[in-house]
């Protein structure tokens, strides 16, 4: 049976992205594909899609950074309460309070109980990894498109925003279950026939993946919460600024969940796409120069109640590194405080490597509505 494919696009699809979408639509048990306006080429399947199946779960349609998402927390303070003269110092404090890859051993132990509280995994070596890497990486940012920002909304209220995921744990869980899945990666072949590895949730192997995937989503959420807490501690210590606890929003975009689609239970995979059911808060990120939008879902059934998670790349990382220079970063960042000395190293994250966020929001106006626009004053991105 041919799957229904519904697109929400800013512009004509690149041929490579179109082929990846077609590949997804032809997979066994896929019944509906919703293509988000930030869709762009991925390693195996495109980023920026939501896919419904009946009983098969596809790890590639969740992604290796399981549970990756964006979280935001407001403060009972104005952005202007963060003096421009203090922002370089705050950026440096954030760098030391939120490690890039791992905590020092003496700092990591305080996260052990948090990791243990997430529950058990299906495979003892994964549990062993959680006790090591899971503990050392909880509360760490990572590299690439992950970021930590201080931002101002339209009323001048101060916010902190973080984008990160499940770190090494999501990668390990994905690789473990892909090796046991049906299809080329689970057996023979290189995937050139277009098939993607999958598991049935009605089998022990599929049930184990689903449970471990949910564990990784909890880990990713705990990771973001730990980073927000660390950032809040920095601001409280330096400036006496307190958080607005009621403002907290967590918006994962690499997930699979059981939902009702057209009156039937389905597995909805979201690969770099937000859950945008009616009334649900979400966060859509732009480039490092643009900031983010806090949105409310409109529950569009044709889109599998999903939305874009960000602006979406218009250049691959390799293309951006070849075509762009540090000046391309500097030209767009304006007065935003960021690591100017590293601009040449993260030019693959330059604002011009991404689509303009207002184009994405216009294309998905029947999927979400914007509640707040957060404009960055400090951007912390690692290399």
Coordinates of C-alpha atoms in Angstrom, one line a residue:
X1 CA 0.0 0.0 0.0
X2 CA 1.4 3.4 -1.0
X3 CA 1.7 5.8 1.9
X4 CA 0.1 9.3 1.9
X5 CA 2.7 12.0 1.7
X6 CA 1.7 15.5 2.8
X7 CA 4.2 18.3 2.5
X8 CA 4.5 21.8 4.1
X9 CA 7.3 23.4 2.2
X10 CA 9.1 26.8 1.9
X11 CA 10.5 26.0 -1.6
X12 CA 11.0 23.3 -4.1
X13 CA 12.5 20.1 -2.7
X14 CA 16.1 19.3 -3.5
X15 CA 16.3 16.1 -5.6
X16 CA 18.3 14.3 -3.0
X17 CA 15.7 15.1 -0.3
X18 CA 12.9 14.1 -2.5
X19 CA 14.5 10.7 -3.1
X20 CA 15.0 10.2 0.7
X21 CA 11.3 11.1 1.3
X22 CA 10.2 8.6 -1.4
X23 CA 12.4 6.0 0.2
X24 CA 10.7 6.5 3.5
X25 CA 7.2 6.4 1.9
X26 CA 8.0 3.0 0.4
X27 CA 9.0 1.3 3.6
X28 CA 6.9 -1.6 4.9
X29 CA 4.0 -0.6 7.1
X30 CA 4.5 3.2 6.5
X31 CA 1.0 4.7 6.1
X32 CA 1.5 8.4 6.3
X33 CA 4.4 10.8 5.9
X34 CA 4.2 14.5 6.8
X35 CA 7.1 16.6 5.5
X36 CA 7.9 19.7 7.5
X37 CA 9.0 23.1 6.1
X38 CA 12.5 22.7 7.6
X39 CA 13.1 19.3 5.8
X40 CA 16.7 18.8 4.6
X41 CA 19.0 16.0 3.7
X42 CA 20.0 13.4 6.3
X43 CA 22.5 10.6 6.5
X44 CA 19.9 7.9 5.9
X45 CA 16.5 9.6 5.9
X46 CA 15.7 13.3 5.8
X47 CA 15.5 15.5 8.8
X48 CA 12.2 17.2 9.3
X49 CA 9.5 14.5 8.8
X50 CA 6.9 12.7 10.8
X51 CA 6.0 9.1 9.9
X52 CA 3.1 6.9 11.0
X53 CA 3.3 3.1 11.0
X54 CA 0.9 0.5 12.4
X55 CA 3.2 -2.0 14.2
X56 CA 6.8 -1.5 12.9
X57 CA 9.2 0.9 14.6
X58 CA 12.2 2.3 12.6
X59 CA 15.2 3.5 14.6
X60 CA 16.4 5.6 11.7
X61 CA 13.0 7.5 11.8
X62 CA 13.8 8.4 15.4
X63 CA 17.4 9.2 14.9
X64 CA 20.5 8.3 16.8
X65 CA 20.3 11.3 19.1
X66 CA 17.1 9.9 20.7
X67 CA 15.1 12.5 22.5
X68 CA 17.1 15.4 21.2
X69 CA 15.1 18.6 21.7
X70 CA 15.0 22.2 23.0
X71 CA 14.1 23.4 26.4
X72 CA 13.5 27.0 27.7
X73 CA 13.2 28.6 31.1
X74 CA 12.2 32.2 31.8
X75 CA 13.5 34.4 34.7
X76 CA 11.8 36.9 36.9
X77 CA 14.1 39.5 35.4
X78 CA 14.6 41.6 32.2
X79 CA 17.2 40.9 29.6
X80 CA 18.5 44.4 30.3
X81 CA 19.3 43.2 33.9
X82 CA 22.2 41.4 32.2
X83 CA 24.7 44.3 31.6
X84 CA 26.5 44.2 28.3
X85 CA 29.8 44.6 30.2
X86 CA 29.1 41.3 32.0
X87 CA 28.1 39.1 29.1
X88 CA 31.6 37.9 28.1
X89 CA 32.1 36.9 31.7
X90 CA 28.7 35.1 31.8
X91 CA 29.6 33.2 28.6
X92 CA 32.8 32.1 30.2
X93 CA 31.0 30.9 33.3
X94 CA 28.5 29.0 31.2
X95 CA 31.4 27.2 29.5
X96 CA 32.8 26.1 32.8
X97 CA 29.5 25.2 34.4
X98 CA 28.2 23.2 31.4
X99 CA 30.9 20.9 30.0
X100 CA 31.0 20.2 26.2
X101 CA 31.5 16.4 26.4
X102 CA 32.0 15.1 30.0
X103 CA 32.1 16.2 33.6
X104 CA 35.2 15.7 35.7
X105 CA 34.9 12.6 37.9
X106 CA 34.4 14.6 41.0
X107 CA 31.6 16.6 39.4
X108 CA 29.9 13.6 37.6
X109 CA 29.1 11.7 40.8
X110 CA 26.3 14.1 41.7
X111 CA 24.4 12.9 38.6
X112 CA 24.5 9.2 39.5
X113 CA 21.2 9.2 41.3
X114 CA 19.4 11.1 38.5
X115 CA 20.6 8.5 35.9
X116 CA 19.6 5.6 38.2
X117 CA 16.1 7.1 38.6
X118 CA 15.5 6.8 34.9
X119 CA 14.9 3.0 35.1
X120 CA 16.5 0.0 33.6
X121 CA 17.6 -0.8 30.0
X122 CA 17.1 -4.0 28.1
X123 CA 20.7 -5.1 27.9
X124 CA 23.3 -5.2 30.7
X125 CA 26.1 -3.6 28.7
X126 CA 23.8 -0.6 28.1
X127 CA 23.2 -0.4 31.8
X128 CA 26.9 -0.5 32.4
X129 CA 27.3 2.3 29.9
X130 CA 24.6 4.3 31.6
X131 CA 26.6 4.0 34.9
X132 CA 29.7 5.4 33.2
X133 CA 29.1 7.6 30.2
X134 CA 25.5 8.3 31.2
X135 CA 26.6 9.7 34.5
X136 CA 29.6 11.6 33.1
X137 CA 27.5 13.2 30.3
X138 CA 24.4 14.2 32.1
X139 CA 24.4 18.0 32.0
X140 CA 26.7 18.3 29.0
X141 CA 26.0 20.3 25.8
X142 CA 27.7 18.5 22.9
X143 CA 28.8 20.1 19.7
X144 CA 27.5 20.9 16.2
X145 CA 24.0 22.5 16.2
X146 CA 23.6 22.1 20.0
X147 CA 23.6 25.4 21.8
X148 CA 22.9 27.3 25.0
X149 CA 21.5 30.8 24.8
X150 CA 20.3 33.7 26.9
X151 CA 17.6 35.6 25.1
X152 CA 15.0 38.3 25.4
X153 CA 11.3 38.0 24.4
X154 CA 9.2 40.8 23.0
X155 CA 8.4 42.2 26.5
X156 CA 12.1 42.2 27.4
X157 CA 11.8 39.1 29.7
X158 CA 15.0 37.1 30.1
X159 CA 15.1 33.4 29.0
X160 CA 17.7 30.6 28.8
X161 CA 17.3 28.1 25.9
X162 CA 19.2 24.9 25.4
X163 CA 19.3 22.5 22.5
X164 CA 20.8 19.0 23.2
X165 CA 19.9 15.4 23.4
X166 CA 20.8 12.0 24.9
X167 CA 24.5 12.2 24.1
X168 CA 26.4 8.9 23.9
X169 CA 23.5 6.9 25.4
X170 CA 21.2 7.5 22.4
X171 CA 23.9 6.5 20.0
X172 CA 24.6 3.3 21.9
X173 CA 21.0 2.4 22.2
X174 CA 20.4 3.0 18.5
X175 CA 23.4 0.9 17.4
X176 CA 22.5 -1.9 19.7
X177 CA 19.0 -2.3 18.4
X178 CA 19.8 -1.6 14.7
X179 CA 22.1 -4.7 14.9
X180 CA 19.1 -6.8 15.9
X181 CA 16.6 -5.3 13.5
X182 CA 15.2 -6.8 10.3
X183 CA 16.6 -5.4 7.1
X184 CA 20.0 -4.7 5.7
X185 CA 21.7 -3.5 8.9
X186 CA 20.2 -6.4 10.9
X187 CA 21.3 -8.9 8.3
X188 CA 23.2 -8.7 5.1
X189 CA 23.5 -6.0 2.5
X190 CA 24.3 -2.3 2.6
X191 CA 20.8 -0.9 2.3
X192 CA 21.2 0.0 -1.4
X193 CA 17.9 -1.7 -2.1
X194 CA 16.1 1.0 -0.2
X195 CA 15.0 -1.0 2.8
X196 CA 15.4 0.3 6.3
X197 CA 15.9 -1.8 9.4
X198 CA 12.9 -2.2 11.6
X199 CA 11.4 -4.0 14.5
X200 CA 7.8 -5.1 15.3
X201 CA 6.6 -3.7 18.6
X202 CA 4.7 -6.9 19.0
X203 CA 8.0 -8.9 19.4
X204 CA 10.4 -8.9 22.4
X205 CA 13.0 -7.2 20.3
X206 CA 10.7 -4.4 19.2
X207 CA 9.3 -3.9 22.7
X208 CA 12.9 -3.7 24.0
X209 CA 13.8 -1.0 21.5
X210 CA 10.7 1.0 22.3
X211 CA 11.4 0.9 26.1
X212 CA 15.1 1.8 25.6
X213 CA 14.1 4.6 23.3
X214 CA 11.7 6.0 25.9
X215 CA 14.6 5.7 28.5
X216 CA 16.8 7.8 26.2
X217 CA 14.1 10.4 25.8
X218 CA 13.9 10.7 29.6
X219 CA 17.7 11.0 29.8
X220 CA 17.7 13.7 27.1
X221 CA 15.0 15.7 29.0
X222 CA 17.0 15.3 32.3
X223 CA 20.1 16.4 30.4
X224 CA 18.4 19.6 29.3
X225 CA 17.0 20.2 32.8
X226 CA 20.4 19.9 34.3
X227 CA 21.9 22.4 31.9
X228 CA 19.1 24.9 32.5
X229 CA 19.7 24.5 36.3
X230 CA 23.4 25.1 35.8
X231 CA 22.7 28.2 33.8
X232 CA 20.2 29.5 36.4
X233 CA 22.8 29.0 39.1
X234 CA 25.3 31.1 37.2
X235 CA 22.8 34.0 36.8
X236 CA 21.7 33.7 40.4
X237 CA 25.3 33.7 41.6
X238 CA 26.5 36.6 39.5
X239 CA 23.4 38.8 39.3
X240 CA 20.9 37.6 41.9
X241 CA 18.4 36.6 39.2
X242 CA 15.7 34.1 40.1
X243 CA 13.9 31.7 37.7
X244 CA 10.2 31.7 36.8
X245 CA 9.5 28.0 37.4
X246 CA 6.1 28.1 35.7
X247 CA 7.7 29.2 32.4
X248 CA 9.6 25.9 31.8
X249 CA 9.0 24.2 28.4
X250 CA 10.6 21.1 27.1
X251 CA 10.2 20.2 23.4
X252 CA 11.8 17.0 22.1
X253 CA 12.0 16.4 18.4
X254 CA 13.5 12.9 17.9
X255 CA 10.9 10.5 19.2
X256 CA 8.4 7.7 18.6
X257 CA 5.1 7.6 20.4
X258 CA 1.9 5.6 20.3
X259 CA -0.9 7.9 19.2
X260 CA -4.4 7.7 17.6
X261 CA -4.2 8.4 13.8
X262 CA -7.4 8.2 11.8
X263 CA -9.1 6.4 14.6
X264 CA -6.4 3.7 15.0
X265 CA -3.4 3.3 17.2
X266 CA -0.2 4.1 15.3
X267 CA 3.5 4.6 16.0
X268 CA 4.3 8.2 15.1
X269 CA 8.0 8.7 14.5
X270 CA 9.2 12.3 14.6
X271 CA 12.7 12.8 13.1
X272 CA 13.6 16.5 13.7
X273 CA 10.0 17.4 14.1
X274 CA 8.0 18.7 17.1
X275 CA 4.8 17.2 18.5
X276 CA 2.2 19.9 17.8
X277 CA -1.0 18.5 19.1
X278 CA -3.7 21.2 19.9
X279 CA -2.6 23.4 22.8
X280 CA 0.8 21.8 23.2
X281 CA 3.8 24.1 23.7
X282 CA 6.8 23.6 21.4
X283 CA 10.1 25.4 20.5
X284 CA 11.3 26.1 17.0
X285 CA 14.9 27.2 16.7
X286 CA 16.4 29.5 14.1
X287 CA 20.0 30.1 13.4
X288 CA 22.4 31.3 16.1
X289 CA 21.7 34.9 15.0
X290 CA 17.9 34.6 15.0
X291 CA 16.9 32.8 18.1
X292 CA 13.8 30.8 18.7
X293 CA 10.0 30.8 18.7
X294 CA 7.9 29.4 21.5
X295 CA 4.8 28.1 19.8
X296 CA 1.4 26.4 20.5
X297 CA 0.3 23.4 18.4
X298 CA -2.8 23.5 16.3
X299 CA -3.3 19.7 16.1
X300 CA -3.3 19.4 12.3
X301 CA -4.1 15.8 11.7
X302 CA -2.8 15.8 8.1
X303 CA 0.6 16.7 9.6
X304 CA 0.4 14.0 12.2
X305 CA 0.0 16.8 14.7
X306 CA 3.6 17.8 14.1
X307 CA 5.6 20.9 13.1
X308 CA 9.1 22.0 12.1
X309 CA 11.7 21.9 14.9
X310 CA 13.9 24.6 13.4
X311 CA 15.0 26.6 10.4
X312 CA 16.5 23.7 8.5
X313 CA 19.8 23.7 6.6
X314 CA 20.2 25.1 3.1
X315 CA 23.9 24.1 3.0
X316 CA 25.4 20.8 4.1
X317 CA 28.1 21.1 6.8
X318 CA 30.8 20.3 4.2
X319 CA 29.4 22.9 1.7
X320 CA 29.2 25.6 4.5
X321 CA 32.8 24.9 5.5
X322 CA 33.9 25.3 1.9
X323 CA 31.8 28.4 1.0
X324 CA 31.7 30.4 4.2
X325 CA 34.2 32.1 6.4
X326 CA 34.4 33.6 9.8
X327 CA 33.3 36.9 8.4
X328 CA 30.0 35.3 7.3
X329 CA 29.4 34.4 11.0
X330 CA 30.4 37.9 12.2
X331 CA 28.3 39.7 9.7
X332 CA 25.1 38.2 11.0
X333 CA 25.8 38.1 14.8
X334 CA 25.8 41.8 15.4
X335 CA 25.8 42.6 19.1
X336 CA 25.2 39.0 20.2
X337 CA 27.9 37.9 22.6
X338 CA 29.5 34.6 21.3
X339 CA 32.9 33.0 20.9
X340 CA 34.3 35.2 18.2
X341 CA 37.7 33.4 18.4
X342 CA 36.0 30.2 17.3
X343 CA 34.0 31.7 14.5
X344 CA 36.1 30.1 11.8
X345 CA 35.7 26.6 13.4
X346 CA 31.9 26.7 13.5
X347 CA 31.3 28.4 10.2
X348 CA 29.3 25.2 9.3
X349 CA 26.8 26.7 11.8
X350 CA 26.9 30.1 10.2
X351 CA 23.4 31.7 10.0
X352 CA 23.6 31.8 6.2
X353 CA 23.8 27.9 6.3
X354 CA 20.2 27.9 7.5
X355 CA 16.9 28.8 6.0
X356 CA 15.3 32.0 7.3
X357 CA 13.1 31.1 10.3
X358 CA 10.2 33.5 9.2
X359 CA 9.9 31.5 6.0
X360 CA 9.4 28.2 8.0
X361 CA 6.9 29.8 10.3
X362 CA 4.9 31.2 7.3
X363 CA 4.9 27.7 5.7
X364 CA 3.5 26.1 8.9
X365 CA 1.0 28.7 9.9
X366 CA -1.7 25.9 10.0
X367 CA 0.4 23.7 12.2
X368 CA 1.4 26.1 15.1
X369 CA 1.0 29.7 16.2
X370 CA 3.8 31.8 17.7
X371 CA 3.4 32.8 21.3
X372 CA 6.8 34.3 21.9
X373 CA 9.9 35.3 19.9
X374 CA 13.2 34.9 21.8
X375 CA 16.1 37.0 20.4
X376 CA 19.5 35.9 21.6
X377 CA 21.8 38.2 23.6
X378 CA 24.4 35.5 24.4
X379 CA 25.0 32.4 22.3
X380 CA 27.2 29.5 23.6
X381 CA 28.1 27.1 20.9
X382 CA 30.9 24.5 21.2
X383 CA 33.4 23.0 18.7

